[in-house]
Tab-separated table of C-alpha atoms and ligand atoms in Angstrom:
chain	number	residue	atom	x	y	z
A	1	MET	CA	-8.988	32.073	192.255
A	2	SER	CA	-11.814	32.120	194.823
A	3	SER	CA	-11.959	34.535	197.719
A	4	TYR	CA	-13.842	34.591	200.935
A	5	ILE	CA	-15.943	37.657	201.630
A	6	ILE	CA	-16.660	37.973	205.419
A	7	GLN	CA	-18.882	40.497	207.043
A	8	GLY	CA	-17.388	40.872	210.620
A	9	GLY	CA	-18.988	41.353	213.932
A	10	THR	CA	-21.129	38.396	214.612
A	11	LYS	CA	-20.514	36.171	217.607
A	12	LEU	CA	-20.306	32.422	216.850
A	13	GLU	CA	-23.087	30.433	218.509
A	14	GLY	CA	-24.374	26.773	218.389
A	15	LYS	CA	-22.907	23.353	217.777
A	16	ILE	CA	-20.768	21.901	215.230
A	17	LYS	CA	-19.358	18.327	214.494
A	18	ILE	CA	-15.679	18.050	213.932
A	19	SER	CA	-14.543	16.153	210.836
A	20	GLY	CA	-12.023	13.453	210.348
A	21	SER	CA	-8.272	14.349	210.935
A	22	LYS	CA	-6.454	15.399	207.841
A	23	ASN	CA	-2.996	14.605	209.249
A	24	ALA	CA	-4.238	11.126	210.201
A	25	SER	CA	-5.904	10.549	206.995
A	26	LEU	CA	-2.981	11.224	204.709
A	27	PRO	CA	-0.669	8.463	206.185
A	28	ILE	CA	-3.488	6.074	206.593
A	29	LEU	CA	-4.485	6.542	202.929
A	30	ALA	CA	-0.758	6.020	201.994
A	31	ALA	CA	-0.614	2.898	204.243
A	32	SER	CA	-3.295	1.235	202.165
A	33	ILE	CA	-0.560	0.333	199.682
A	34	LEU	CA	0.975	-2.050	202.197
A	35	ASN	CA	-2.286	-3.997	202.232
A	36	ALA	CA	-2.601	-6.109	199.001
A	37	GLY	CA	-6.472	-6.141	199.437
A	38	THR	CA	-9.072	-3.789	200.318
A	39	THR	CA	-9.015	-0.874	202.741
A	40	LYS	CA	-12.212	0.697	203.955
A	41	LEU	CA	-11.955	4.033	205.527
A	42	TYR	CA	-14.698	6.206	207.244
A	43	ASN	CA	-14.471	9.728	208.294
A	44	VAL	CA	-12.078	10.766	205.844
A	45	PRO	CA	-12.435	14.590	205.371
A	46	ASN	CA	-13.287	15.684	201.856
A	47	ILE	CA	-10.506	18.242	201.361
A	48	HIS	CA	-8.134	19.065	198.645
A	49	ASP	CA	-5.098	17.227	200.320
A	50	THR	CA	-6.936	13.830	200.794
A	51	GLN	CA	-8.300	14.205	197.214
A	52	LYS	CA	-4.836	14.637	195.897
A	53	MET	CA	-3.546	11.640	197.895
A	54	LEU	CA	-6.348	9.497	196.295
A	55	GLU	CA	-5.289	10.815	192.763
A	56	ILE	CA	-1.687	9.564	193.431
A	57	LEU	CA	-2.919	6.135	194.776
A	58	GLU	CA	-5.005	5.912	191.522
A	59	PHE	CA	-2.050	6.933	189.440
A	60	LEU	CA	-0.015	4.056	191.179
A	61	GLY	CA	-2.757	1.463	190.285
A	62	CYS	CA	-5.075	1.442	193.121
A	63	LYS	CA	-8.798	1.362	192.465
A	64	VAL	CA	-10.710	3.965	194.567
A	65	LYS	CA	-14.280	4.325	195.367
A	66	LYS	CA	-15.504	7.431	197.241
A	67	LYS	CA	-18.887	8.093	198.879
A	68	GLU	CA	-18.743	11.265	200.896
A	69	ASN	CA	-16.356	10.495	203.817
A	70	LYS	CA	-16.208	6.774	203.092
A	71	ILE	CA	-13.328	5.556	200.951
A	72	ILE	CA	-12.601	2.128	199.638
A	73	ILE	CA	-9.295	1.355	198.232
A	74	ASP	CA	-8.349	-1.869	196.348
A	75	SER	CA	-4.571	-1.884	196.240
A	76	SER	CA	-4.052	-5.349	194.841
A	77	ASN	CA	-2.958	-4.253	191.340
A	78	ILE	CA	-0.265	-1.486	192.063
A	79	LYS	CA	2.006	-1.358	188.966
A	80	LYS	CA	3.948	1.711	189.340
A	81	HIS	CA	6.391	2.593	192.030
A	82	GLU	CA	7.366	6.043	190.873
A	83	ILE	CA	5.449	9.132	191.875
A	84	PRO	CA	5.913	11.922	189.293
A	85	GLU	CA	7.166	15.344	190.405
A	86	HIS	CA	3.967	17.300	189.690
A	87	LEU	CA	2.059	15.094	192.027
A	88	MET	CA	4.709	15.129	194.610
A	89	ARG	CA	4.530	18.840	194.635
A	90	GLU	CA	0.838	18.894	195.411
A	91	MET	CA	1.572	18.353	199.102
A	92	ARG	CA	4.064	17.631	201.737
A	93	SER	CA	2.453	14.238	202.720
A	94	SER	CA	3.153	12.845	199.491
A	95	VAL	CA	6.514	11.703	201.040
A	96	VAL	CA	4.932	9.107	203.204
A	97	LEU	CA	4.007	7.162	200.140
A	98	ALA	CA	7.778	6.269	199.893
A	99	GLY	CA	7.569	4.389	203.161
A	100	SER	CA	4.586	2.368	202.014
A	101	LEU	CA	5.940	1.540	198.631
A	102	LEU	CA	9.291	0.513	199.991
A	103	GLY	CA	7.638	-1.504	202.795
A	104	LYS	CA	5.496	-3.409	200.139
A	105	TYR	CA	7.668	-3.428	196.938
A	106	LYS	CA	11.196	-2.544	198.254
A	107	THR	CA	11.523	0.235	195.620
A	108	ALA	CA	10.154	3.826	195.394
A	109	THR	CA	11.231	6.727	193.196
A	110	PHE	CA	10.054	10.230	194.158
A	111	SER	CA	11.101	13.851	194.222
A	112	TYR	CA	11.224	16.450	197.075
A	113	PRO	CA	7.564	17.039	198.209
A	114	GLY	CA	5.678	20.341	198.074
A	115	GLY	CA	3.152	21.908	200.686
A	116	CYS	CA	2.636	25.066	202.335
A	117	ASP	CA	5.528	27.401	202.263
A	118	ILE	CA	6.409	27.711	206.020
A	119	GLY	CA	10.179	27.385	205.716
A	120	ALA	CA	12.729	24.739	204.585
A	121	ARG	CA	11.113	21.386	205.086
A	122	PRO	CA	13.941	18.894	204.418
A	123	ILE	CA	13.331	15.120	204.416
A	124	ASP	CA	16.923	14.130	205.524
A	125	LEU	CA	15.500	12.257	208.648
A	126	HIS	CA	13.178	10.214	206.345
A	127	LEU	CA	16.068	9.190	204.179
A	128	LYS	CA	18.452	8.624	206.986
A	129	SER	CA	15.804	6.015	208.463
A	130	PHE	CA	15.548	4.404	205.186
A	131	GLU	CA	19.333	4.047	204.880
A	132	LYS	CA	19.327	2.417	208.454
A	133	LEU	CA	16.693	-0.074	207.253
A	134	GLY	CA	19.215	-1.201	204.590
A	135	ILE	CA	17.583	0.809	201.559
A	136	ASN	CA	19.992	2.196	199.156
A	137	ILE	CA	19.312	5.679	198.110
A	138	ASN	CA	20.455	7.402	194.902
A	139	GLU	CA	19.700	11.066	194.369
A	140	ASN	CA	19.971	12.512	190.789
A	141	TYR	CA	18.897	15.998	189.841
A	142	GLY	CA	16.204	16.073	192.589
A	143	LYS	CA	14.944	12.617	191.730
A	144	ILE	CA	15.327	10.071	194.841
A	145	GLU	CA	15.547	6.473	193.832
A	146	CYS	CA	15.194	4.051	196.840
A	147	LYS	CA	15.739	0.259	196.403
A	148	CYS	CA	16.744	-2.858	198.429
A	149	ASP	CA	16.467	-6.604	198.267
A	150	LYS	CA	14.824	-6.849	201.623
A	151	ILE	CA	14.298	-4.417	204.624
A	152	VAL	CA	15.829	-5.617	207.815
A	153	GLY	CA	14.520	-4.367	211.320
A	154	THR	CA	17.066	-2.200	213.298
A	155	LYS	CA	17.382	0.457	215.840
A	156	ILE	CA	16.693	4.079	214.643
A	157	ASN	CA	17.108	7.148	216.777
A	158	LEU	CA	15.594	10.256	215.099
A	159	ASP	CA	17.636	13.476	215.667
A	160	PHE	CA	14.272	15.294	215.998
A	161	PRO	CA	10.884	13.846	216.678
A	162	SER	CA	9.691	14.555	213.164
A	163	VAL	CA	5.971	13.415	212.605
A	164	GLY	CA	6.555	12.441	208.931
A	165	ALA	CA	9.855	10.683	209.493
A	166	THR	CA	8.338	8.613	212.358
A	167	GLU	CA	5.293	7.687	210.044
A	168	ASN	CA	7.591	6.904	207.064
A	169	THR	CA	9.820	4.727	209.234
A	170	ILE	CA	6.761	2.801	210.587
A	171	LEU	CA	5.438	2.262	207.187
A	172	ALA	CA	8.706	0.988	205.796
A	173	ALA	CA	9.301	-1.375	208.705
A	174	CYS	CA	5.744	-3.015	208.824
A	175	LEU	CA	6.617	-5.969	206.453
A	176	ALA	CA	10.372	-5.960	207.316
A	177	GLU	CA	12.238	-8.938	208.784
A	178	GLY	CA	12.778	-8.640	212.530
A	179	VAL	CA	12.106	-5.861	214.877
A	180	THR	CA	12.552	-2.035	214.275
A	181	THR	CA	12.830	0.318	217.184
A	182	ILE	CA	12.376	4.109	216.754
A	183	SER	CA	13.596	6.070	219.609
A	184	ASN	CA	12.854	9.958	219.966
A	185	ALA	CA	9.837	9.275	217.888
A	186	ALA	CA	7.020	11.800	217.513
A	187	ARG	CA	4.208	11.361	219.959
A	188	GLU	CA	1.442	13.004	218.068
A	189	PRO	CA	-2.136	11.353	218.322
A	190	GLU	CA	-2.253	10.847	214.527
A	191	ILE	CA	0.709	8.377	214.850
A	192	ILE	CA	-1.410	6.397	217.454
A	193	ASP	CA	-4.142	6.304	214.818
A	194	LEU	CA	-1.741	5.086	212.177
A	195	GLN	CA	-0.541	2.378	214.659
A	196	ASN	CA	-4.185	1.404	215.428
A	197	PHE	CA	-5.061	1.290	211.714
A	198	LEU	CA	-1.968	-0.861	210.867
A	199	ASN	CA	-2.475	-3.095	213.684
A	200	LYS	CA	-6.103	-3.675	212.682
A	201	MET	CA	-4.664	-4.709	209.264
A	202	GLY	CA	-2.436	-7.247	210.899
A	203	ALA	CA	0.749	-5.274	211.659
A	204	LYS	CA	2.570	-5.578	215.040
A	205	ILE	CA	3.348	-2.151	216.261
A	206	GLN	CA	3.569	-0.927	219.856
A	207	GLY	CA	4.547	2.389	221.656
A	208	ALA	CA	2.840	4.950	219.451
A	209	GLY	CA	2.065	7.925	221.715
A	210	THR	CA	5.366	7.503	223.644
A	211	ASN	CA	8.899	8.285	222.299
A	212	THR	CA	9.860	4.654	221.631
A	213	ILE	CA	7.864	2.654	218.980
A	214	GLU	CA	8.511	-1.000	218.311
A	215	ILE	CA	7.600	-2.531	214.880
A	216	THR	CA	7.878	-6.235	214.546
A	217	GLY	CA	7.714	-7.203	210.936
A	218	VAL	CA	4.894	-9.470	209.714
A	219	LYS	CA	4.773	-11.365	206.481
A	220	GLN	CA	1.408	-9.991	205.208
A	221	LEU	CA	-1.412	-7.762	205.955
A	222	LYS	CA	-5.098	-8.250	205.498
A	223	ASN	CA	-8.388	-6.427	204.495
A	224	VAL	CA	-9.385	-3.809	206.924
A	225	ASP	CA	-12.037	-1.169	207.817
A	226	TYR	CA	-11.152	1.810	210.073
A	227	ASN	CA	-12.670	5.012	211.293
A	228	ILE	CA	-10.274	7.937	211.218
A	229	MET	CA	-9.872	10.077	214.457
A	230	PRO	CA	-11.327	13.632	214.551
A	231	ASP	CA	-9.228	16.665	213.519
A	232	ARG	CA	-7.724	18.150	216.590
A	233	ILE	CA	-6.603	21.253	214.692
A	234	GLU	CA	-9.992	21.802	213.180
A	235	ALA	CA	-11.386	21.486	216.769
A	236	GLY	CA	-8.830	24.073	217.996
A	237	THR	CA	-9.571	26.363	215.179
A	238	PHE	CA	-13.352	26.386	216.042
A	239	LEU	CA	-12.732	26.948	219.722
A	240	VAL	CA	-10.431	29.912	218.949
A	241	ALA	CA	-12.903	31.319	216.533
A	242	GLY	CA	-15.598	31.126	219.210
A	243	ALA	CA	-13.274	32.793	221.738
A	244	ALA	CA	-12.247	35.611	219.337
A	245	THR	CA	-15.842	36.426	218.337
A	246	GLY	CA	-17.081	36.516	221.939
A	247	GLY	CA	-19.129	33.566	221.193
A	248	ASN	CA	-20.633	30.366	222.949
A	249	ILE	CA	-19.969	27.229	220.889
A	250	ILE	CA	-19.980	23.481	221.422
A	251	ILE	CA	-17.696	21.325	219.306
A	252	ASP	CA	-18.765	17.765	219.112
A	253	ASN	CA	-16.927	14.611	218.293
A	254	ILE	CA	-13.597	15.401	219.842
A	255	SER	CA	-11.838	14.183	223.103
A	256	TRP	CA	-10.231	16.869	225.124
A	257	THR	CA	-7.188	14.854	225.747
A	258	CYS	CA	-5.608	15.538	222.398
A	259	ILE	CA	-6.191	19.274	222.574
A	260	GLU	CA	-5.199	19.838	226.150
A	261	PRO	CA	-2.640	22.530	225.444
A	262	ILE	CA	-5.044	24.627	223.444
A	263	ILE	CA	-7.731	24.262	226.187
A	264	ASN	CA	-5.185	25.436	228.741
A	265	LYS	CA	-4.276	28.544	226.672
A	266	LEU	CA	-7.979	29.428	226.099
A	267	GLU	CA	-8.709	29.071	229.984
A	268	GLU	CA	-5.493	31.276	230.536
A	269	ALA	CA	-7.089	33.779	228.153
A	270	ASN	CA	-10.269	33.765	230.345
A	271	CYS	CA	-12.663	31.588	228.346
A	272	LYS	CA	-14.708	29.134	230.308
A	273	LEU	CA	-14.685	25.657	229.080
A	274	LYS	CA	-17.058	22.799	229.780
A	275	ILE	CA	-15.593	19.437	229.025
A	276	GLU	CA	-17.598	16.313	228.389
A	277	LYS	CA	-16.609	12.971	227.216
A	278	ASN	CA	-16.910	13.696	223.385
A	279	SER	CA	-17.691	17.420	223.349
A	280	ILE	CA	-16.379	20.798	224.644
A	281	GLU	CA	-18.363	23.898	225.134
A	282	LEU	CA	-16.580	27.295	225.131
A	283	GLN	CA	-17.963	30.474	226.549
A	284	ALA	CA	-15.855	33.619	225.665
A	285	PRO	CA	-15.190	36.429	228.114
A	286	LYS	CA	-16.160	39.987	227.458
A	287	ARG	CA	-12.399	40.552	226.263
A	288	LEU	CA	-9.793	37.893	226.061
A	289	LYS	CA	-6.674	38.191	228.074
A	290	ALA	CA	-3.284	38.165	226.288
A	291	VAL	CA	-1.238	34.887	226.841
A	292	ASP	CA	2.121	33.721	225.718
A	293	ILE	CA	2.618	30.813	223.397
A	294	LYS	CA	5.680	28.570	222.499
A	295	THR	CA	5.004	25.941	219.892
A	296	MET	CA	6.514	22.514	220.688
A	297	PRO	CA	6.263	18.808	219.499
A	298	TYR	CA	3.181	17.043	221.067
A	299	PRO	CA	2.117	17.187	223.774
A	300	GLY	CA	3.323	20.759	223.595
A	301	PHE	CA	1.256	23.700	221.850
A	302	PRO	CA	0.907	22.577	218.230
A	303	THR	CA	2.566	24.755	215.568
A	304	ASP	CA	-0.461	24.293	213.416
A	305	MET	CA	-2.449	26.395	215.996
A	306	GLN	CA	0.022	29.124	216.333
A	307	SER	CA	-1.250	31.557	213.611
A	308	VAL	CA	-4.889	30.747	214.520
A	309	PHE	CA	-4.193	31.613	218.254
A	310	ALA	CA	-2.202	34.714	217.209
A	311	ALA	CA	-5.371	35.918	215.441
A	312	CYS	CA	-7.436	36.099	218.512
A	313	MET	CA	-4.532	37.622	220.467
A	314	THR	CA	-4.685	40.675	218.188
A	315	ILE	CA	-7.840	41.833	219.973
A	316	ALA	CA	-6.821	40.538	223.435
A	317	LYS	CA	-6.104	42.820	226.469
A	318	GLY	CA	-2.325	43.025	226.912
A	319	THR	CA	0.696	41.762	224.979
A	320	SER	CA	1.342	38.351	223.873
A	321	VAL	CA	4.712	36.796	223.013
A	322	ILE	CA	4.642	33.888	220.513
A	323	VAL	CA	7.577	31.674	219.967
A	324	GLU	CA	7.569	29.287	216.968
A	325	ASN	CA	9.968	26.380	217.537
A	326	ILE	CA	8.962	23.926	214.789
A	327	PHE	CA	9.036	25.796	211.501
A	328	GLU	CA	11.323	28.744	210.604
A	329	ASN	CA	9.047	30.870	208.553
A	330	ARG	CA	5.533	30.489	209.915
A	331	TYR	CA	4.688	34.330	210.335
A	332	LYS	CA	3.831	35.246	206.711
A	333	TYR	CA	0.250	35.894	207.839
A	334	ALA	CA	1.408	38.672	210.206
A	335	GLN	CA	1.929	40.955	207.375
A	336	GLU	CA	-1.751	40.467	206.316
A	337	LEU	CA	-3.083	40.875	209.822
A	338	LYS	CA	-1.304	44.140	209.960
A	339	ARG	CA	-3.388	45.285	207.103
A	340	MET	CA	-6.384	44.916	209.319
A	341	GLY	CA	-4.733	46.975	211.977
A	342	ALA	CA	-3.271	44.264	214.086
A	343	LYS	CA	-0.220	45.375	216.095
A	344	ILE	CA	2.113	42.497	215.482
A	345	THR	CA	5.861	42.507	214.975
A	346	THR	CA	7.934	39.536	214.003
A	347	GLU	CA	11.647	38.916	214.583
A	348	GLY	CA	13.095	35.475	213.633
A	349	ARG	CA	11.009	32.922	215.574
A	350	THR	CA	9.208	35.435	217.724
A	351	ALA	CA	6.185	37.431	217.348
A	352	ILE	CA	4.978	40.199	219.601
A	353	ILE	CA	1.294	41.106	219.539
A	354	LYS	CA	-0.075	44.180	221.448
A	355	GLY	CA	-3.813	43.586	221.636
A	356	THR	CA	-5.943	46.318	220.140
A	357	LYS	CA	-9.598	46.939	220.740
A	358	LYS	CA	-10.765	46.496	217.071
A	359	LEU	CA	-9.575	45.144	213.733
A	360	GLN	CA	-10.713	46.800	210.528
A	361	GLY	CA	-11.865	44.775	207.390
A	362	ALA	CA	-9.395	44.683	204.506
A	363	THR	CA	-8.470	42.881	201.486
A	364	VAL	CA	-5.764	40.342	202.508
A	365	ARG	CA	-4.254	37.056	201.050
A	366	ALA	CA	-4.089	33.665	202.511
A	367	THR	CA	-0.388	32.634	202.538
A	368	ASP	CA	-0.709	29.086	203.807
A	369	LEU	CA	-3.430	26.760	205.279
A	370	ARG	CA	-3.300	27.785	208.811
A	371	GLY	CA	-2.318	31.309	208.229
A	372	GLY	CA	-5.332	31.498	205.940
A	373	ALA	CA	-7.580	30.225	208.873
A	374	ALA	CA	-6.101	33.017	211.038
A	375	LEU	CA	-7.311	35.598	208.510
A	376	VAL	CA	-10.832	34.203	208.459
A	377	ILE	CA	-10.968	34.535	212.289
A	378	ALA	CA	-9.567	38.114	212.102
A	379	GLY	CA	-12.162	38.841	209.324
A	380	MET	CA	-15.017	37.632	211.691
A	381	VAL	CA	-13.929	40.046	214.517
A	382	ALA	CA	-13.075	42.897	212.352
A	383	HIS	CA	-15.485	45.952	211.607
A	384	GLY	CA	-16.755	45.997	208.108
A	385	ILE	CA	-15.896	43.650	205.229
A	386	THR	CA	-12.790	41.499	204.745
A	387	GLU	CA	-11.873	39.882	201.421
A	388	ILE	CA	-9.368	36.847	201.848
A	389	GLU	CA	-7.721	36.003	198.542
A	390	GLU	CA	-6.283	32.725	197.534
A	391	ILE	CA	-8.455	30.492	199.807
A	392	HIS	CA	-7.121	27.379	197.986
A	393	TYR	CA	-4.757	27.197	200.682
A	394	ILE	CA	-7.445	26.995	203.240
A	395	LEU	CA	-9.481	24.419	201.336
A	396	ARG	CA	-6.488	22.089	201.587
A	397	GLY	CA	-7.400	21.315	205.276
A	398	TYR	CA	-10.697	22.447	206.374
A	399	GLU	CA	-13.864	20.543	205.307
A	400	LYS	CA	-16.939	22.732	204.657
A	401	PHE	CA	-15.288	25.458	206.424
A	402	GLU	CA	-17.537	28.390	205.502
A	403	GLN	CA	-20.535	26.134	205.608
A	404	LYS	CA	-19.695	25.239	209.219
A	405	LEU	CA	-18.905	28.837	210.268
A	406	SER	CA	-22.231	29.967	208.695
A	407	ASN	CA	-24.073	27.358	210.654
A	408	LEU	CA	-22.611	29.037	213.762
A	409	GLY	CA	-23.766	32.499	212.503
A	410	ALA	CA	-20.719	33.806	210.703
A	411	LYS	CA	-21.457	35.841	207.475
A	412	ILE	CA	-18.890	34.403	205.079
A	413	TYR	CA	-19.397	33.676	201.464
A	414	ILE	CA	-17.255	32.331	198.574
A	415	LYS	CA	-16.724	34.910	195.711
B	1	LIG	C1	3.370	17.210	210.286
B	1	LIG	C2	1.878	17.751	209.968
B	1	LIG	C3	1.974	19.322	210.010
B	1	LIG	C4	2.545	19.754	211.358
B	1	LIG	C5	3.860	19.180	211.699
B	1	LIG	C6	4.602	19.420	213.004
B	1	LIG	C7	0.945	16.098	208.499
B	1	LIG	C8	0.553	15.858	207.113
B	1	LIG	N1	1.574	17.320	208.719
B	1	LIG	O1	4.217	17.686	209.246
B	1	LIG	O2	0.625	19.718	210.029
B	1	LIG	O3	2.688	21.179	211.413
B	1	LIG	O4	3.812	17.745	211.554
B	1	LIG	O5	3.702	18.960	214.055
B	1	LIG	O6	0.961	15.346	209.294
B	1	LIG	N2	12.543	18.180	209.608
B	1	LIG	C9	13.820	18.124	209.251
B	1	LIG	N3	14.036	16.870	208.448
B	1	LIG	C10	13.134	15.862	208.165
B	1	LIG	C11	11.870	16.195	208.684
B	1	LIG	C12	11.535	17.228	209.410
B	1	LIG	O7	14.577	18.857	209.527
B	1	LIG	O8	13.408	14.903	207.543
B	1	LIG	C13	12.070	19.386	210.406
B	1	LIG	C14	11.040	20.186	209.712
B	1	LIG	O9	11.645	21.098	208.835
B	1	LIG	C15	10.410	20.936	210.826
B	1	LIG	C16	10.416	19.908	212.042
B	1	LIG	O10	11.283	18.883	211.624
B	1	LIG	O11	11.202	22.060	211.116
B	1	LIG	C17	8.933	19.310	212.145
B	1	LIG	O12	8.713	18.675	210.940
B	1	LIG	P1	7.807	17.183	210.971
B	1	LIG	O13	7.391	16.792	212.297
B	1	LIG	O14	8.426	16.215	210.115
B	1	LIG	O15	6.499	17.807	210.218
B	1	LIG	P2	5.700	17.140	209.113
B	1	LIG	O16	5.688	15.760	209.124
B	1	LIG	O17	6.132	17.684	207.700
């Protein structure tokens, strides 16, 4: 198992380009199943999760060609409609393959997905939507068999605006008979990217980005090429890393509109931000001011930035209160930050962080993707050396992470 070794104490300075979005790429890769021809994708991040998604597509019968961030998928010869358990367990997003398989072949067999351990992650809302679309579901010892003769459009109201359930419902409904309306849909920008991709492929979807999405079923989809949107969580992570290290960085290839809540919190913490059309410059203050955070569905503060922001609050002036409203167990990293001298206590969904002047390098363990990124930030501001074990979690979601940080001046190596 690899570790990161970080020598703390350097300010991040310079410019980096944000990669393609992980959370947009995964459902779009899965959506290629709906197309019986060729899908060409650009700007797909080369990370563990996208590699695993491509492996599953190949297992199902797709032909995949890959050159750096360009992926070509030929899905004209899919023979299998069952995803084996060991592949489902690789990541949470494997579940969106069900919507695509059902949309195209009216059958899909899978098991409960894996992913980062950040609390119970049920898929009841996904299955409820499938049932509403007329799909029969049979669950046997953890194996979920979904089947129907045809999918007929209907009205679906999600109990919670789940990102995955919204995406799965769109995918299952694209080739349905009639119109499907999803109310209380998730509004995340990645859903707009999925809609834009599917529409370019010939689907008829409108409303993504609002809480009502309407999908008018079409008979067939066509060959498509598409450029994946930039990763707003990667952008936020680098901005916070710049802020925590007292740095001055420019992130390129990102629109401020999709990271507005992160920008607002950084400004509240006394950072100066210069916003251009496709880039953002951050100048950190001498010392950050503590601010409070509550995670919410988009356009609220993203849960994926909660741990990352907490890392910079450990050295801020004052006390911050963080409330995690999306996942029930997203504070595992707090224990690790404490080893570095952070004054952080958690109780249920709340964390209280008393800012201290310095952190001390230590050996810590990444507990999940974003918790791992938080430790990297803490390592860069700490005195001395930090070793972060189990970085495979971090590599799930950040492309060339250590390389990009090194380019900004960080002293970070893989051991
Ligand atoms: C997606 C993102 C993830 C992000 C999350 C919330 C991808 C690949 N992942 O995950 O990075 O943290 O959105 O913004 O896009 N829930 C249920 N039943 C369900 C589905 C969800 O109770 O059937 C609950 C979850 O347990 C969680 C909440 O709803 O508490 C939000 O989950 P959801 O929006 O579905 O997140 P994901 O799609 O898994």
